[in-house]
Amino acid sequence: MGGLSSESPGVHPLLMAQNVESQIHLIIGSNSLSVARCSKCIDAGAIPVIIAPPNGEMAASLSQKIQDGSVRWIQREFEDNDLSTLGRAEVDGYVDAVFITAGANNHLNSHISKLCRGLRIPVNVVDASELCSFSLLSTYSDGPLQIGVTTSGRGCKLASRLRREIASYLPPGLGTAIEILGSVRKRIWEEDVSAAPSTSFHFEVGDDDSEAQKHTFNSLILPEHPDVAKTRRMRWLSQICEYWPLRRLASITDADMEKILAAYKEAKTADISDAHGAHEEKRGQIILAGSGPGHPDLVTRATYHAIKTADLILSDKLVPAPVLDLVPRRTEVHIARKFPGNADKAQDELLDMALAGLRAGKRVLRLKQGNPYLYGRGAEEYEFFRAKGYSPVVLPGITSALSAPLFADIPATHRGVADQVLICTGTRAAWRRAGTAQLYSHANSGVPYGTSPASIAGGVINYRCPGRGTFVETSLATRYSLRSR
């Protein structure tokens, strides 16, 4: 009889969230564990039914639940036909789940487990994973947010510790933020998505929590696309969930979301300068800084000091949460609302925010990923602020173009192997693609000049900090053939 601990390599239990409202859950035993099982069932909306003799052990808190009427108590030993007679009429009297809380040596455990499996009734037996068809996870709950951890029956104490570690990392208020985001998503769906052609939603907007980010999530949609106005707000909400730091998400309010919805409904940026318009213009300071490849330990001391002393921080969305966690709680932070097809408008919004802050006499930090002058818009921003009468301070950062190969153990230059470094982009201004053929033409320029097509080439993808990302080993010939297709 197989249990939760499968001996087959690579086979793991299927985790799911199940709606058990109004279901009948049979709990055999009346000890302290039975109390915990009853509480779990009640919290999930199920109806617990206890089967235990009147002269047996009875936890005080369980007696209270029975007196309150939240738990039904059948005062006798278990009988086989209980499985098919104590349940709901909708399922012909069969119970929906069985919990056996007696010790592992109880002779009834194997018998009841076998009966349940024959009737396809989920069964859980304490301290006997081989008799279980399901187990309860060690869970953390915050409103609609539920996080569960299981060791597949191999170590429940470790699962509890892991759950505590995960929960301690999460910022307070995340459950409330999820409620807000959920209501906003429903509103956007009703106002925008239901009226839009289905073809305009080739990015992910599904309700399945198990769905990973699709390859179309950051697909290019030009501003002149006829359906872009109808999909803009849902795309932005998806980007918020994917890229905003959890601490920022946890602090979001209904007012924040209303401002975002209004700005994107009208296809314009919110006017944030009204509060300062009546005041005399002051002179602030603008800093353009690179945050490095993604790890806070790799931020330069100058950038770290700028983060700690800024009055207003305008951050790119790709600056990761560990770096943004360096920002003091009192500091105002705005994340760029950039996604493919909206980069120019989002950039204009950041520049407007920066100017408003500067005119209010604030120390404004424009925080960028990597190095501010390697791609991105660092030089353009420098020219913009110079034209407005400000002299930006530029702080360098470690670019991923050089650090990603390092993290993948690839030297950018190596005596006798490589004496040049070529850096090229896959996009041009206004999000026009440079073209895969052109990109591979740069990357494979060594092939026509006599370099062996069999030379090993490496592809490093999404390396933001040590230990993260994907490395693909290939050859120049393979990459060159891809370019030619």
mmCIF file of C-alpha atoms in Angstrom, residues 134-367:
data_model
loop_
_atom_site.group_PDB
_atom_site.id
_atom_site.type_symbol
_atom_site.label_atom_id
_atom_site.label_comp_id
_atom_site.label_asym_id
_atom_site.label_seq_id
_atom_site.Cartn_x
_atom_site.Cartn_y
_atom_site.Cartn_z
ATOM 1 C CA PHE A 134 -3.006 13.051 1.910
ATOM 2 C CA SER A 135 -1.344 15.181 4.556
ATOM 3 C CA LEU A 136 -1.956 18.639 5.987
ATOM 4 C CA LEU A 137 0.764 21.162 5.300
ATOM 5 C CA SER A 138 2.444 23.357 7.853
ATOM 6 C CA THR A 139 0.723 26.589 6.894
ATOM 7 C CA TYR A 140 1.015 30.344 7.295
ATOM 8 C CA SER A 141 -2.077 32.460 6.633
ATOM 9 C CA ASP A 142 -2.545 36.189 6.187
ATOM 10 C CA GLY A 143 -5.989 36.918 4.791
ATOM 11 C CA PRO A 144 -6.213 35.377 1.314
ATOM 12 C CA LEU A 145 -2.505 34.499 1.388
ATOM 13 C CA GLN A 146 -1.733 30.917 2.381
ATOM 14 C CA ILE A 147 1.716 29.357 2.306
ATOM 15 C CA GLY A 148 2.155 25.644 2.950
ATOM 16 C CA VAL A 149 5.268 23.540 3.493
ATOM 17 C CA THR A 150 5.535 19.767 3.489
ATOM 18 C CA THR A 151 8.398 17.304 3.838
ATOM 19 C CA SER A 152 6.222 14.534 2.370
ATOM 20 C CA GLY A 153 5.986 12.774 5.708
ATOM 21 C CA ARG A 154 9.722 12.734 6.370
ATOM 22 C CA GLY A 155 10.048 15.433 9.023
ATOM 23 C CA CYS A 156 7.119 17.543 10.197
ATOM 24 C CA LYS A 157 9.233 19.538 12.676
ATOM 25 C CA LEU A 158 11.505 20.689 9.876
ATOM 26 C CA ALA A 159 8.459 21.714 7.838
ATOM 27 C CA SER A 160 7.279 23.884 10.727
ATOM 28 C CA ARG A 161 10.668 25.527 10.976
ATOM 29 C CA LEU A 162 10.793 26.220 7.248
ATOM 30 C CA ARG A 163 7.321 27.718 7.420
ATOM 31 C CA ARG A 164 8.408 30.045 10.224
ATOM 32 C CA GLU A 165 11.514 31.081 8.290
ATOM 33 C CA ILE A 166 9.458 31.878 5.190
ATOM 34 C CA ALA A 167 6.837 33.771 7.180
ATOM 35 C CA SER A 168 9.487 35.856 8.963
ATOM 36 C CA TYR A 169 10.746 37.096 5.590
ATOM 37 C CA LEU A 170 7.341 38.363 4.482
ATOM 38 C CA PRO A 171 6.461 41.985 5.254
ATOM 39 C CA PRO A 172 3.405 42.635 7.442
ATOM 40 C CA GLY A 173 0.256 43.649 5.638
ATOM 41 C CA LEU A 174 0.820 41.493 2.566
ATOM 42 C CA GLY A 175 -2.574 39.813 2.951
ATOM 43 C CA THR A 176 -4.349 43.171 2.911
ATOM 44 C CA ALA A 177 -2.388 44.168 -0.181
ATOM 45 C CA ILE A 178 -3.500 40.971 -1.910
ATOM 46 C CA GLU A 179 -7.113 41.840 -1.094
ATOM 47 C CA ILE A 180 -6.618 45.274 -2.680
ATOM 48 C CA LEU A 181 -4.872 43.886 -5.765
ATOM 49 C CA GLY A 182 -7.569 41.245 -6.143
ATOM 50 C CA SER A 183 -10.382 43.785 -6.063
ATOM 51 C CA VAL A 184 -8.504 46.019 -8.505
ATOM 52 C CA ARG A 185 -7.930 43.088 -10.854
ATOM 53 C CA LYS A 186 -11.648 42.257 -10.788
ATOM 54 C CA ARG A 187 -12.518 45.866 -11.505
ATOM 55 C CA ILE A 188 -10.066 46.103 -14.408
ATOM 56 C CA TRP A 189 -11.385 42.862 -15.832
ATOM 57 C CA GLU A 190 -14.954 44.131 -15.742
ATOM 58 C CA GLU A 191 -14.105 47.569 -17.158
ATOM 59 C CA ASP A 192 -11.379 46.777 -19.689
ATOM 60 C CA VAL A 193 -10.664 43.130 -20.341
ATOM 61 C CA SER A 194 -14.171 41.812 -20.918
ATOM 62 C CA ALA A 195 -14.604 44.365 -23.716
ATOM 63 C CA ALA A 196 -11.224 43.733 -25.331
ATOM 64 C CA PRO A 197 -10.596 41.186 -28.099
ATOM 65 C CA SER A 198 -9.188 37.953 -26.710
ATOM 66 C CA THR A 199 -6.205 38.234 -29.052
ATOM 67 C CA SER A 200 -5.024 41.341 -27.208
ATOM 68 C CA PHE A 201 -4.440 39.322 -24.035
ATOM 69 C CA HIS A 202 -1.603 37.049 -24.997
ATOM 70 C CA PHE A 203 0.062 37.769 -21.651
ATOM 71 C CA GLU A 204 -0.894 36.015 -18.453
ATOM 72 C CA VAL A 205 -4.036 37.130 -16.654
ATOM 73 C CA GLY A 206 -5.162 33.729 -15.388
ATOM 74 C CA ASP A 207 -6.313 32.838 -11.896
ATOM 75 C CA ASP A 208 -4.133 29.738 -11.515
ATOM 76 C CA ASP A 209 -1.474 30.322 -8.856
ATOM 77 C CA SER A 210 0.609 27.488 -10.324
ATOM 78 C CA GLU A 211 1.120 29.271 -13.651
ATOM 79 C CA ALA A 212 4.669 30.437 -14.184
ATOM 80 C CA GLN A 213 5.517 33.607 -16.072
ATOM 81 C CA LYS A 214 4.792 33.003 -19.754
ATOM 82 C CA HIS A 215 7.167 33.878 -22.565
ATOM 83 C CA THR A 216 4.672 36.536 -23.727
ATOM 84 C CA PHE A 217 4.630 38.349 -20.366
ATOM 85 C CA ASN A 218 7.095 41.005 -21.549
ATOM 86 C CA SER A 219 6.179 40.811 -25.235
ATOM 87 C CA LEU A 220 6.367 43.966 -27.310
ATOM 88 C CA ILE A 221 3.167 46.026 -27.704
ATOM 89 C CA LEU A 222 3.691 49.332 -29.468
ATOM 90 C CA PRO A 223 1.830 52.440 -28.224
ATOM 91 C CA GLU A 224 -0.032 52.739 -31.514
ATOM 92 C CA HIS A 225 -1.511 49.233 -31.141
ATOM 93 C CA PRO A 226 -5.334 49.607 -31.510
ATOM 94 C CA ASP A 227 -6.104 47.599 -28.382
ATOM 95 C CA VAL A 228 -3.315 48.935 -26.163
ATOM 96 C CA ALA A 229 -5.626 51.296 -24.243
ATOM 97 C CA LYS A 230 -7.912 48.405 -23.328
ATOM 98 C CA THR A 231 -5.099 46.217 -22.040
ATOM 99 C CA ARG A 232 -2.790 48.809 -20.490
ATOM 100 C CA ARG A 233 -4.098 48.656 -16.922
ATOM 101 C CA MET A 234 -4.179 44.861 -16.727
ATOM 102 C CA ARG A 235 -0.651 44.651 -18.111
ATOM 103 C CA TRP A 236 0.529 47.156 -15.531
ATOM 104 C CA LEU A 237 -1.173 45.273 -12.686
ATOM 105 C CA SER A 238 0.594 42.090 -13.804
ATOM 106 C CA GLN A 239 3.904 43.946 -13.856
ATOM 107 C CA ILE A 240 3.282 45.293 -10.338
ATOM 108 C CA CYS A 241 2.768 41.775 -9.002
ATOM 109 C CA GLU A 242 5.874 40.476 -10.775
ATOM 110 C CA TYR A 243 8.417 43.238 -10.198
ATOM 111 C CA TRP A 244 7.538 45.438 -7.222
ATOM 112 C CA PRO A 245 9.405 44.602 -3.985
ATOM 113 C CA LEU A 246 7.214 42.783 -1.479
ATOM 114 C CA ARG A 247 7.701 45.534 1.098
ATOM 115 C CA ARG A 248 6.380 48.094 -1.383
ATOM 116 C CA LEU A 249 3.462 45.839 -2.308
ATOM 117 C CA ALA A 250 2.581 45.296 1.351
ATOM 118 C CA SER A 251 2.292 49.047 1.913
ATOM 119 C CA ILE A 252 0.029 49.708 -1.063
ATOM 120 C CA THR A 253 -3.295 51.388 -0.340
ATOM 121 C CA ASP A 254 -6.605 51.823 -2.106
ATOM 122 C CA ALA A 255 -5.608 55.419 -2.814
ATOM 123 C CA ASP A 256 -2.386 54.243 -4.503
ATOM 124 C CA MET A 257 -4.297 51.901 -6.775
ATOM 125 C CA GLU A 258 -6.921 54.533 -7.602
ATOM 126 C CA LYS A 259 -4.158 56.880 -8.730
ATOM 127 C CA ILE A 260 -2.621 54.195 -10.935
ATOM 128 C CA LEU A 261 -5.989 53.210 -12.398
ATOM 129 C CA ALA A 262 -6.901 56.802 -13.154
ATOM 130 C CA ALA A 263 -3.559 57.560 -14.789
ATOM 131 C CA TYR A 264 -3.705 54.533 -17.054
ATOM 132 C CA LYS A 265 -7.415 54.882 -17.773
ATOM 133 C CA GLU A 266 -6.747 58.336 -19.202
ATOM 134 C CA ALA A 267 -3.476 57.239 -20.866
ATOM 135 C CA LYS A 268 -1.548 60.014 -19.160
ATOM 136 C CA THR A 269 0.769 60.347 -16.221
ATOM 137 C CA ALA A 270 -0.487 61.637 -12.913
ATOM 138 C CA ASP A 271 0.278 65.268 -12.175
ATOM 139 C CA ILE A 272 2.380 65.198 -9.031
ATOM 140 C CA SER A 273 3.570 68.775 -9.207
ATOM 141 C CA ASP A 274 0.343 70.461 -8.083
ATOM 142 C CA ALA A 275 1.344 70.294 -4.435
ATOM 143 C CA HIS A 276 4.464 72.306 -5.193
ATOM 144 C CA GLY A 277 3.132 74.725 -7.794
ATOM 145 C CA ALA A 278 2.282 77.487 -5.348
ATOM 146 C CA HIS A 279 5.691 77.421 -3.665
ATOM 147 C CA GLU A 280 8.794 79.241 -4.676
ATOM 148 C CA GLU A 281 11.143 77.056 -6.709
ATOM 149 C CA LYS A 282 14.037 75.584 -4.742
ATOM 150 C CA ARG A 283 17.248 73.971 -5.939
ATOM 151 C CA GLY A 284 17.645 70.275 -5.293
ATOM 152 C CA GLN A 285 20.255 67.715 -6.299
ATOM 153 C CA ILE A 286 19.904 64.909 -8.848
ATOM 154 C CA ILE A 287 22.022 61.749 -8.657
ATOM 155 C CA LEU A 288 22.172 59.094 -11.382
ATOM 156 C CA ALA A 289 23.427 55.881 -9.792
ATOM 157 C CA GLY A 290 23.898 52.274 -10.829
ATOM 158 C CA SER A 291 22.840 49.629 -8.306
ATOM 159 C CA GLY A 292 25.077 46.904 -9.710
ATOM 160 C CA PRO A 293 24.141 43.366 -10.802
ATOM 161 C CA GLY A 294 21.515 42.816 -8.120
ATOM 162 C CA HIS A 295 23.091 41.975 -4.765
ATOM 163 C CA PRO A 296 23.214 44.637 -2.022
ATOM 164 C CA ASP A 297 26.798 43.648 -1.165
ATOM 165 C CA LEU A 298 27.829 44.671 -4.686
ATOM 166 C CA VAL A 299 26.445 48.205 -4.428
ATOM 167 C CA THR A 300 29.256 50.784 -4.345
ATOM 168 C CA ARG A 301 29.759 52.786 -1.154
ATOM 169 C CA ALA A 302 28.859 55.980 -3.013
ATOM 170 C CA THR A 303 25.548 54.537 -4.214
ATOM 171 C CA TYR A 304 24.849 53.093 -0.759
ATOM 172 C CA HIS A 305 25.354 56.552 0.750
ATOM 173 C CA ALA A 306 23.080 58.080 -1.893
ATOM 174 C CA ILE A 307 20.356 55.529 -1.080
ATOM 175 C CA LYS A 308 20.568 56.296 2.626
ATOM 176 C CA THR A 309 20.512 60.090 2.229
ATOM 177 C CA ALA A 310 18.062 60.647 -0.641
ATOM 178 C CA ASP A 311 14.723 62.383 -0.083
ATOM 179 C CA LEU A 312 13.166 60.838 -3.189
ATOM 180 C CA ILE A 313 14.214 57.645 -4.983
ATOM 181 C CA LEU A 314 13.034 56.905 -8.523
ATOM 182 C CA SER A 315 13.923 53.302 -9.257
ATOM 183 C CA ASP A 316 13.886 51.138 -12.348
ATOM 184 C CA LYS A 317 11.552 48.156 -11.982
ATOM 185 C CA LEU A 318 14.442 45.716 -12.477
ATOM 186 C CA VAL A 319 16.296 46.921 -9.388
ATOM 187 C CA PRO A 320 15.724 43.855 -7.149
ATOM 188 C CA ALA A 321 14.108 43.848 -3.723
ATOM 189 C CA PRO A 322 17.331 43.176 -1.724
ATOM 190 C CA VAL A 323 18.778 46.444 -3.052
ATOM 191 C CA LEU A 324 15.561 48.392 -2.450
ATOM 192 C CA ASP A 325 15.493 46.988 1.083
ATOM 193 C CA LEU A 326 18.449 49.291 1.778
ATOM 194 C CA VAL A 327 16.119 52.284 1.403
ATOM 195 C CA PRO A 328 15.145 53.831 4.766
ATOM 196 C CA ARG A 329 11.451 53.502 5.558
ATOM 197 C CA ARG A 330 10.976 57.260 5.680
ATOM 198 C CA THR A 331 12.216 57.745 2.107
ATOM 199 C CA GLU A 332 9.694 58.210 -0.697
ATOM 200 C CA VAL A 333 10.175 55.577 -3.410
ATOM 201 C CA HIS A 334 8.592 55.270 -6.853
ATOM 202 C CA ILE A 335 9.105 52.263 -9.137
ATOM 203 C CA ALA A 336 9.179 52.847 -12.900
ATOM 204 C CA ARG A 337 5.925 51.746 -14.536
ATOM 205 C CA LYS A 338 7.751 50.338 -17.522
ATOM 206 C CA PHE A 339 6.688 47.421 -19.638
ATOM 207 C CA PRO A 340 7.142 46.770 -23.360
ATOM 208 C CA GLY A 341 5.215 49.399 -25.286
ATOM 209 C CA ASN A 342 4.977 51.826 -22.369
ATOM 210 C CA ALA A 343 8.643 52.598 -21.701
ATOM 211 C CA ASP A 344 8.591 56.136 -23.121
ATOM 212 C CA LYS A 345 5.548 57.267 -21.133
ATOM 213 C CA ALA A 346 6.874 55.694 -17.952
ATOM 214 C CA GLN A 347 10.219 57.428 -18.522
ATOM 215 C CA ASP A 348 8.475 60.795 -18.937
ATOM 216 C CA GLU A 349 6.605 60.178 -15.693
ATOM 217 C CA LEU A 350 9.856 59.564 -13.802
ATOM 218 C CA LEU A 351 11.422 62.707 -15.240
ATOM 219 C CA ASP A 352 8.373 64.753 -14.187
ATOM 220 C CA MET A 353 8.613 63.325 -10.674
ATOM 221 C CA ALA A 354 12.323 64.103 -10.532
ATOM 222 C CA LEU A 355 11.792 67.710 -11.635
ATOM 223 C CA ALA A 356 9.027 68.203 -9.074
ATOM 224 C CA GLY A 357 11.326 66.886 -6.366
ATOM 225 C CA LEU A 358 14.232 69.052 -7.486
ATOM 226 C CA ARG A 359 12.070 72.180 -7.542
ATOM 227 C CA ALA A 360 11.030 71.361 -3.980
ATOM 228 C CA GLY A 361 14.687 71.305 -2.968
ATOM 229 C CA LYS A 362 14.909 67.536 -2.554
ATOM 230 C CA ARG A 363 17.877 65.238 -3.009
ATOM 231 C CA VAL A 364 16.631 63.000 -5.830
ATOM 232 C CA LEU A 365 18.227 59.630 -6.589
ATOM 233 C CA ARG A 366 17.565 58.061 -9.986
ATOM 234 C CA LEU A 367 18.440 54.454 -9.184
#
